[in-house]
Amino acid sequence: MAELTTKNNRSWMFWLALFLLFCYLVYILKSVLLPFVAGIIIGYLLDPWVRKFNKMGMNRTLATTVVMILVLIIVIPALLLLIGVINDQIGRFLAALPQYISALIKKIEPVINDLQDKFPGFDADRIKAYLKGNMANNLKFLGKITQSIISGSFAVMNVISLLLITPVVAFYMLRDWDGFVKKIDSLLPRASKNSIRQQAKEIDRTLAGFIRGQLSVCLILGTFYSVGLYLVGLELGVLVGFIAGLISFIPYVGSISGFVISLGIAFAQYDSLIPILQVIAVFGLGQFLEGNFLTPKLVGDSIGLHPVWIMFALLAGGVLLGFLGLMIAVPTAGILGVLIRHAIDNYKHSSLYLAK
């Protein structure tokens, strides 16, 4: 018994040391890992499509080539169109910003005056001056930064590396995915191979359900919000709608933040009530579609990732690894969630838990 305990302790120490070494290497190499991690994630997302073409009789290389070409044909024009529309909207918004600030101040002026009547110490003129000066300047500054990022970021080396290296990594990951899986499977410890395989299947099911399914939901919602707000005529509607859709993987956060920002812009932009009601209708219909059709059909209810756990993972990943951390936060949260559930299950069947 003592010998078995010693072996288990050595095994745990080995795996812990290997895990810590892996984390250390990721941390020191974070500046160069981004295109490779992006390529691996893209390979994982597109693997089901390659498998479908593979079953139709294509070899793995040809199936991978067809899928990559189809993705590039769809993604590149859509991305260029999106960047052009957003850049144009930001330019028009900045030009009309002083007018929007003045209109917003006029609309909330009765509220400010009412507060001054009820609270004599309330400085209404100071609030108005802040709204006219600081608010306009800050919004202009943020808008110009966003516009410069959208129009000029493709000159940055990180973005160039993403554009050049990521498709190559994704292609080789897709082509050799089955080989990688078999190679890793052959290296698993024989004593715990079945247990590791079971956990790997659960991890794959969790990631497939959340990442593939939720990504589809986010893209559909982002497209719906962007088109809806664009048709309403809302300035920055495409940008706000697309961002609201992309962060919809955190329940309510994307829709609520997008709704509040859109409502604020609409309140400053329009004098009539109808366009504001149209903005409300866009988000109301989007929430109805997400809750009743998109999420139940594409994601399901078996992913087991709590919204608070996802938010913590995103914040921790962003602090530790920057944009790379944001990219791997959700997959890591899914993997850790499965491993923690498995560890708790083992604990409940152990003598430590069952002892009286």
PDB file of N, CA, C and O in Angstrom, residues 34-70:
ATOM      1  N   LEU A  34       0.202  33.978 -30.570  1.00  0.00           N
ATOM      2  CA  LEU A  34      -1.141  34.357 -31.013  1.00  0.00           C
ATOM      3  C   LEU A  34      -1.542  33.742 -32.356  1.00  0.00           C
ATOM      4  O   LEU A  34      -2.613  33.115 -32.447  1.00  0.00           O
ATOM      5  N   PRO A  35      -0.751  33.867 -33.440  1.00  0.00           N
ATOM      6  CA  PRO A  35      -1.190  33.283 -34.717  1.00  0.00           C
ATOM      7  C   PRO A  35      -1.295  31.761 -34.678  1.00  0.00           C
ATOM      8  O   PRO A  35      -2.135  31.170 -35.359  1.00  0.00           O
ATOM      9  N   PHE A  36      -0.447  31.118 -33.864  1.00  0.00           N
ATOM     10  CA  PHE A  36      -0.484  29.664 -33.769  1.00  0.00           C
ATOM     11  C   PHE A  36      -1.726  29.185 -33.009  1.00  0.00           C
ATOM     12  O   PHE A  36      -2.387  28.225 -33.418  1.00  0.00           O
ATOM     13  N   VAL A  37      -2.038  29.879 -31.917  1.00  0.00           N
ATOM     14  CA  VAL A  37      -3.245  29.531 -31.157  1.00  0.00           C
ATOM     15  C   VAL A  37      -4.489  29.789 -32.001  1.00  0.00           C
ATOM     16  O   VAL A  37      -5.435  28.986 -32.017  1.00  0.00           O
ATOM     17  N   ALA A  38      -4.489  30.907 -32.726  1.00  0.00           N
ATOM     18  CA  ALA A  38      -5.622  31.212 -33.610  1.00  0.00           C
ATOM     19  C   ALA A  38      -5.782  30.137 -34.675  1.00  0.00           C
ATOM     20  O   ALA A  38      -6.907  29.705 -34.976  1.00  0.00           O
ATOM     21  N   GLY A  39      -4.668  29.666 -35.234  1.00  0.00           N
ATOM     22  CA  GLY A  39      -4.733  28.613 -36.244  1.00  0.00           C
ATOM     23  C   GLY A  39      -5.255  27.307 -35.690  1.00  0.00           C
ATOM     24  O   GLY A  39      -6.047  26.601 -36.340  1.00  0.00           O
ATOM     25  N   ILE A  40      -4.837  26.966 -34.454  1.00  0.00           N
ATOM     26  CA  ILE A  40      -5.325  25.732 -33.819  1.00  0.00           C
ATOM     27  C   ILE A  40      -6.821  25.819 -33.555  1.00  0.00           C
ATOM     28  O   ILE A  40      -7.573  24.862 -33.798  1.00  0.00           O
ATOM     29  N   ILE A  41      -7.294  26.975 -33.073  1.00  0.00           N
ATOM     30  CA  ILE A  41      -8.723  27.144 -32.796  1.00  0.00           C
ATOM     31  C   ILE A  41      -9.533  27.059 -34.092  1.00  0.00           C
ATOM     32  O   ILE A  41     -10.584  26.406 -34.146  1.00  0.00           O
ATOM     33  N   ILE A  42      -9.033  27.703 -35.144  1.00  0.00           N
ATOM     34  CA  ILE A  42      -9.727  27.642 -36.437  1.00  0.00           C
ATOM     35  C   ILE A  42      -9.759  26.204 -36.947  1.00  0.00           C
ATOM     36  O   ILE A  42     -10.775  25.732 -37.463  1.00  0.00           O
ATOM     37  N   GLY A  43      -8.643  25.482 -36.781  1.00  0.00           N
ATOM     38  CA  GLY A  43      -8.612  24.085 -37.190  1.00  0.00           C
ATOM     39  C   GLY A  43      -9.629  23.252 -36.446  1.00  0.00           C
ATOM     40  O   GLY A  43     -10.324  22.401 -37.037  1.00  0.00           O
ATOM     41  N   TYR A  44      -9.758  23.489 -35.152  1.00  0.00           N
ATOM     42  CA  TYR A  44     -10.739  22.754 -34.348  1.00  0.00           C
ATOM     43  C   TYR A  44     -12.166  23.078 -34.782  1.00  0.00           C
ATOM     44  O   TYR A  44     -13.022  22.190 -34.868  1.00  0.00           O
ATOM     45  N   LEU A  45     -12.415  24.360 -35.072  1.00  0.00           N
ATOM     46  CA  LEU A  45     -13.765  24.769 -35.466  1.00  0.00           C
ATOM     47  C   LEU A  45     -14.174  24.205 -36.824  1.00  0.00           C
ATOM     48  O   LEU A  45     -15.338  23.853 -37.036  1.00  0.00           O
ATOM     49  N   LEU A  46     -13.205  24.114 -37.733  1.00  0.00           N
ATOM     50  CA  LEU A  46     -13.520  23.685 -39.096  1.00  0.00           C
ATOM     51  C   LEU A  46     -13.400  22.177 -39.307  1.00  0.00           C
ATOM     52  O   LEU A  46     -13.771  21.674 -40.376  1.00  0.00           O
ATOM     53  N   ASP A  47     -12.892  21.464 -38.313  1.00  0.00           N
ATOM     54  CA  ASP A  47     -12.684  20.017 -38.462  1.00  0.00           C
ATOM     55  C   ASP A  47     -13.959  19.253 -38.845  1.00  0.00           C
ATOM     56  O   ASP A  47     -13.900  18.344 -39.686  1.00  0.00           O
ATOM     57  N   PRO A  48     -15.136  19.567 -38.279  1.00  0.00           N
ATOM     58  CA  PRO A  48     -16.348  18.837 -38.692  1.00  0.00           C
ATOM     59  C   PRO A  48     -16.648  18.959 -40.180  1.00  0.00           C
ATOM     60  O   PRO A  48     -17.135  18.000 -40.801  1.00  0.00           O
ATOM     61  N   TRP A  49     -16.367  20.143 -40.764  1.00  0.00           N
ATOM     62  CA  TRP A  49     -16.620  20.315 -42.199  1.00  0.00           C
ATOM     63  C   TRP A  49     -15.657  19.476 -43.035  1.00  0.00           C
ATOM     64  O   TRP A  49     -16.042  18.891 -44.050  1.00  0.00           O
ATOM     65  N   VAL A  50     -14.396  19.420 -42.605  1.00  0.00           N
ATOM     66  CA  VAL A  50     -13.435  18.580 -43.312  1.00  0.00           C
ATOM     67  C   VAL A  50     -13.847  17.110 -43.231  1.00  0.00           C
ATOM     68  O   VAL A  50     -13.734  16.358 -44.203  1.00  0.00           O
ATOM     69  N   ARG A  51     -14.340  16.701 -42.076  1.00  0.00           N
ATOM     70  CA  ARG A  51     -14.796  15.319 -41.917  1.00  0.00           C
ATOM     71  C   ARG A  51     -15.957  15.004 -42.862  1.00  0.00           C
ATOM     72  O   ARG A  51     -16.042  13.900 -43.412  1.00  0.00           O
ATOM     73  N   LYS A  52     -16.851  15.982 -43.050  1.00  0.00           N
ATOM     74  CA  LYS A  52     -17.986  15.758 -43.952  1.00  0.00           C
ATOM     75  C   LYS A  52     -17.507  15.554 -45.390  1.00  0.00           C
ATOM     76  O   LYS A  52     -17.985  14.646 -46.089  1.00  0.00           O
ATOM     77  N   PHE A  53     -16.589  16.403 -45.840  1.00  0.00           N
ATOM     78  CA  PHE A  53     -16.046  16.230 -47.191  1.00  0.00           C
ATOM     79  C   PHE A  53     -15.243  14.935 -47.291  1.00  0.00           C
ATOM     80  O   PHE A  53     -15.228  14.282 -48.346  1.00  0.00           O
ATOM     81  N   ASN A  54     -14.585  14.569 -46.199  1.00  0.00           N
ATOM     82  CA  ASN A  54     -13.812  13.332 -46.158  1.00  0.00           C
ATOM     83  C   ASN A  54     -14.728  12.110 -46.344  1.00  0.00           C
ATOM     84  O   ASN A  54     -14.382  11.159 -47.063  1.00  0.00           O
ATOM     85  N   LYS A  55     -15.892  12.157 -45.722  1.00  0.00           N
ATOM     86  CA  LYS A  55     -16.852  11.060 -45.852  1.00  0.00           C
ATOM     87  C   LYS A  55     -17.458  10.987 -47.253  1.00  0.00           C
ATOM     88  O   LYS A  55     -17.945   9.935 -47.670  1.00  0.00           O
ATOM     89  N   MET A  56     -17.437  12.117 -47.961  1.00  0.00           N
ATOM     90  CA  MET A  56     -17.965  12.135 -49.334  1.00  0.00           C
ATOM     91  C   MET A  56     -16.976  11.553 -50.344  1.00  0.00           C
ATOM     92  O   MET A  56     -17.288  11.461 -51.532  1.00  0.00           O
ATOM     93  N   GLY A  57     -15.792  11.156 -49.876  1.00  0.00           N
ATOM     94  CA  GLY A  57     -14.827  10.516 -50.771  1.00  0.00           C
ATOM     95  C   GLY A  57     -13.558  11.301 -50.997  1.00  0.00           C
ATOM     96  O   GLY A  57     -12.626  10.795 -51.618  1.00  0.00           O
ATOM     97  N   MET A  58     -13.491  12.554 -50.528  1.00  0.00           N
ATOM     98  CA  MET A  58     -12.270  13.343 -50.686  1.00  0.00           C
ATOM     99  C   MET A  58     -11.218  12.885 -49.688  1.00  0.00           C
ATOM    100  O   MET A  58     -11.553  12.520 -48.555  1.00  0.00           O
ATOM    101  N   ASN A  59      -9.949  12.944 -50.095  1.00  0.00           N
ATOM    102  CA  ASN A  59      -8.897  12.690 -49.113  1.00  0.00           C
ATOM    103  C   ASN A  59      -8.759  13.912 -48.207  1.00  0.00           C
ATOM    104  O   ASN A  59      -9.289  14.983 -48.481  1.00  0.00           O
ATOM    105  N   ARG A  60      -8.040  13.721 -47.106  1.00  0.00           N
ATOM    106  CA  ARG A  60      -7.978  14.770 -46.080  1.00  0.00           C
ATOM    107  C   ARG A  60      -7.366  16.069 -46.619  1.00  0.00           C
ATOM    108  O   ARG A  60      -7.834  17.166 -46.293  1.00  0.00           O
ATOM    109  N   THR A  61      -6.351  15.979 -47.439  1.00  0.00           N
ATOM    110  CA  THR A  61      -5.694  17.174 -47.973  1.00  0.00           C
ATOM    111  C   THR A  61      -6.630  17.964 -48.883  1.00  0.00           C
ATOM    112  O   THR A  61      -6.738  19.192 -48.776  1.00  0.00           O
ATOM    113  N   LEU A  62      -7.316  17.265 -49.779  1.00  0.00           N
ATOM    114  CA  LEU A  62      -8.235  17.942 -50.688  1.00  0.00           C
ATOM    115  C   LEU A  62      -9.407  18.548 -49.923  1.00  0.00           C
ATOM    116  O   LEU A  62      -9.829  19.677 -50.211  1.00  0.00           O
ATOM    117  N   ALA A  63      -9.933  17.804 -48.944  1.00  0.00           N
ATOM    118  CA  ALA A  63     -11.046  18.319 -48.139  1.00  0.00           C
ATOM    119  C   ALA A  63     -10.625  19.572 -47.377  1.00  0.00           C
ATOM    120  O   ALA A  63     -11.379  20.556 -47.300  1.00  0.00           O
ATOM    121  N   THR A  64      -9.426  19.555 -46.833  1.00  0.00           N
ATOM    122  CA  THR A  64      -8.912  20.728 -46.109  1.00  0.00           C
ATOM    123  C   THR A  64      -8.767  21.924 -47.047  1.00  0.00           C
ATOM    124  O   THR A  64      -9.132  23.051 -46.699  1.00  0.00           O
ATOM    125  N   THR A  65      -8.244  21.690 -48.237  1.00  0.00           N
ATOM    126  CA  THR A  65      -8.065  22.764 -49.217  1.00  0.00           C
ATOM    127  C   THR A  65      -9.401  23.378 -49.604  1.00  0.00           C
ATOM    128  O   THR A  65      -9.543  24.612 -49.669  1.00  0.00           O
ATOM    129  N   VAL A  66     -10.413  22.540 -49.845  1.00  0.00           N
ATOM    130  CA  VAL A  66     -11.737  23.032 -50.232  1.00  0.00           C
ATOM    131  C   VAL A  66     -12.339  23.881 -49.112  1.00  0.00           C
ATOM    132  O   VAL A  66     -12.866  24.980 -49.346  1.00  0.00           O
ATOM    133  N   VAL A  67     -12.258  23.392 -47.881  1.00  0.00           N
ATOM    134  CA  VAL A  67     -12.830  24.124 -46.743  1.00  0.00           C
ATOM    135  C   VAL A  67     -12.117  25.463 -46.552  1.00  0.00           C
ATOM    136  O   VAL A  67     -12.769  26.502 -46.340  1.00  0.00           O
ATOM    137  N   MET A  68     -10.799  25.484 -46.617  1.00  0.00           N
ATOM    138  CA  MET A  68     -10.049  26.721 -46.426  1.00  0.00           C
ATOM    139  C   MET A  68     -10.362  27.742 -47.516  1.00  0.00           C
ATOM    140  O   MET A  68     -10.517  28.942 -47.242  1.00  0.00           O
ATOM    141  N   ILE A  69     -10.488  27.275 -48.760  1.00  0.00           N
ATOM    142  CA  ILE A  69     -10.825  28.185 -49.856  1.00  0.00           C
ATOM    143  C   ILE A  69     -12.223  28.768 -49.661  1.00  0.00           C
ATOM    144  O   ILE A  69     -12.443  29.981 -49.844  1.00  0.00           O
ATOM    145  N   LEU A  70     -13.179  27.935 -49.267  1.00  0.00           N
ATOM    146  CA  LEU A  70     -14.545  28.417 -49.033  1.00  0.00           C
ATOM    147  C   LEU A  70     -14.576  29.451 -47.907  1.00  0.00           C
ATOM    148  O   LEU A  70     -15.261  30.482 -48.009  1.00  0.00           O
TER     149      LEU A  70
END
